[in-house]
């Protein structure tokens, strides 16, 4: 039984290594093709010069939200001051 378990484990390890060698590459991959590199660099420069409209819209929304939140916090304090002065007099 012990020999059978060892043999089974060894076969599983070897088959796992064989599958790992044949797995397709996904994600980041290296290339030495000069044309492909130039194409990627050109695309990166275009993105840096002209950000996608969705990104600009998200940023402007966050800025508008931050301005609104700042005004909302400042408004109650400004209203509270006159009522405190009115109660003194």
mmCIF file of C-alpha atoms in Angstrom, residues 3-67:
data_model
loop_
_atom_site.group_PDB
_atom_site.id
_atom_site.type_symbol
_atom_site.label_atom_id
_atom_site.label_comp_id
_atom_site.label_asym_id
_atom_site.label_seq_id
_atom_site.Cartn_x
_atom_site.Cartn_y
_atom_site.Cartn_z
ATOM 1 C CA UNK A 3 4.520 1.695 -2.501
ATOM 2 C CA UNK A 4 1.270 2.286 -4.371
ATOM 3 C CA UNK A 5 0.741 5.628 -2.599
ATOM 4 C CA UNK A 6 4.301 6.730 -3.379
ATOM 5 C CA UNK A 7 3.903 5.733 -7.011
ATOM 6 C CA UNK A 8 0.599 7.590 -7.283
ATOM 7 C CA UNK A 9 2.115 10.714 -5.718
ATOM 8 C CA UNK A 10 5.096 10.607 -8.106
ATOM 9 C CA UNK A 11 2.808 10.230 -11.128
ATOM 10 C CA UNK A 12 0.677 13.160 -9.997
ATOM 11 C CA UNK A 13 3.761 15.338 -9.526
ATOM 12 C CA UNK A 14 5.113 14.483 -12.966
ATOM 13 C CA UNK A 15 1.758 15.114 -14.640
ATOM 14 C CA UNK A 16 1.447 18.448 -12.806
ATOM 15 C CA UNK A 17 4.835 19.523 -14.115
ATOM 16 C CA UNK A 18 3.897 18.494 -17.641
ATOM 17 C CA UNK A 19 0.675 20.521 -17.478
ATOM 18 C CA UNK A 20 2.497 23.553 -16.093
ATOM 19 C CA UNK A 21 4.908 23.537 -19.030
ATOM 20 C CA UNK A 22 2.071 23.488 -21.566
ATOM 21 C CA UNK A 23 -0.071 26.176 -19.899
ATOM 22 C CA UNK A 24 -0.754 29.191 -22.129
ATOM 23 C CA UNK A 25 0.774 32.506 -21.101
ATOM 24 C CA UNK A 26 -1.668 35.064 -19.767
ATOM 25 C CA UNK A 27 -1.114 38.526 -18.418
ATOM 26 C CA UNK A 28 2.355 40.010 -18.808
ATOM 27 C CA UNK A 29 4.650 38.510 -21.426
ATOM 28 C CA UNK A 30 8.063 39.516 -22.740
ATOM 29 C CA UNK A 31 8.715 40.226 -26.394
ATOM 30 C CA UNK A 32 11.764 41.069 -28.474
ATOM 31 C CA UNK A 33 9.770 42.122 -31.546
ATOM 32 C CA UNK A 34 10.810 45.726 -32.225
ATOM 33 C CA UNK A 35 7.606 46.531 -34.136
ATOM 34 C CA UNK A 36 5.409 45.305 -31.288
ATOM 35 C CA UNK A 37 7.451 47.297 -28.758
ATOM 36 C CA UNK A 38 7.148 50.469 -30.853
ATOM 37 C CA UNK A 39 3.379 49.943 -31.172
ATOM 38 C CA UNK A 40 2.984 49.558 -27.402
ATOM 39 C CA UNK A 41 5.108 52.637 -26.685
ATOM 40 C CA UNK A 42 3.107 54.705 -29.175
ATOM 41 C CA UNK A 43 -0.152 53.596 -27.535
ATOM 42 C CA UNK A 44 1.214 54.504 -24.096
ATOM 43 C CA UNK A 45 2.179 57.979 -25.307
ATOM 44 C CA UNK A 46 -1.292 58.492 -26.801
ATOM 45 C CA UNK A 47 -2.926 57.479 -23.525
ATOM 46 C CA UNK A 48 -0.664 59.811 -21.555
ATOM 47 C CA UNK A 49 -1.455 62.739 -23.864
ATOM 48 C CA UNK A 50 -5.223 62.098 -24.098
ATOM 49 C CA UNK A 51 -6.743 60.258 -21.126
ATOM 50 C CA UNK A 52 -9.949 58.350 -21.870
ATOM 51 C CA UNK A 53 -13.133 60.424 -21.350
ATOM 52 C CA UNK A 54 -14.466 58.069 -18.681
ATOM 53 C CA UNK A 55 -11.412 58.715 -16.503
ATOM 54 C CA UNK A 56 -11.788 62.477 -16.875
ATOM 55 C CA UNK A 57 -15.484 62.251 -15.982
ATOM 56 C CA UNK A 58 -14.741 60.268 -12.829
ATOM 57 C CA UNK A 59 -12.097 62.770 -11.745
ATOM 58 C CA UNK A 60 -14.380 65.763 -12.375
ATOM 59 C CA UNK A 61 -17.182 64.026 -10.444
ATOM 60 C CA UNK A 62 -14.860 63.474 -7.483
ATOM 61 C CA UNK A 63 -13.724 67.114 -7.567
ATOM 62 C CA UNK A 64 -17.322 68.348 -7.699
ATOM 63 C CA UNK A 65 -18.275 66.036 -4.854
ATOM 64 C CA UNK A 66 -15.347 67.270 -2.760
ATOM 65 C CA UNK A 67 -16.328 70.918 -3.355
#
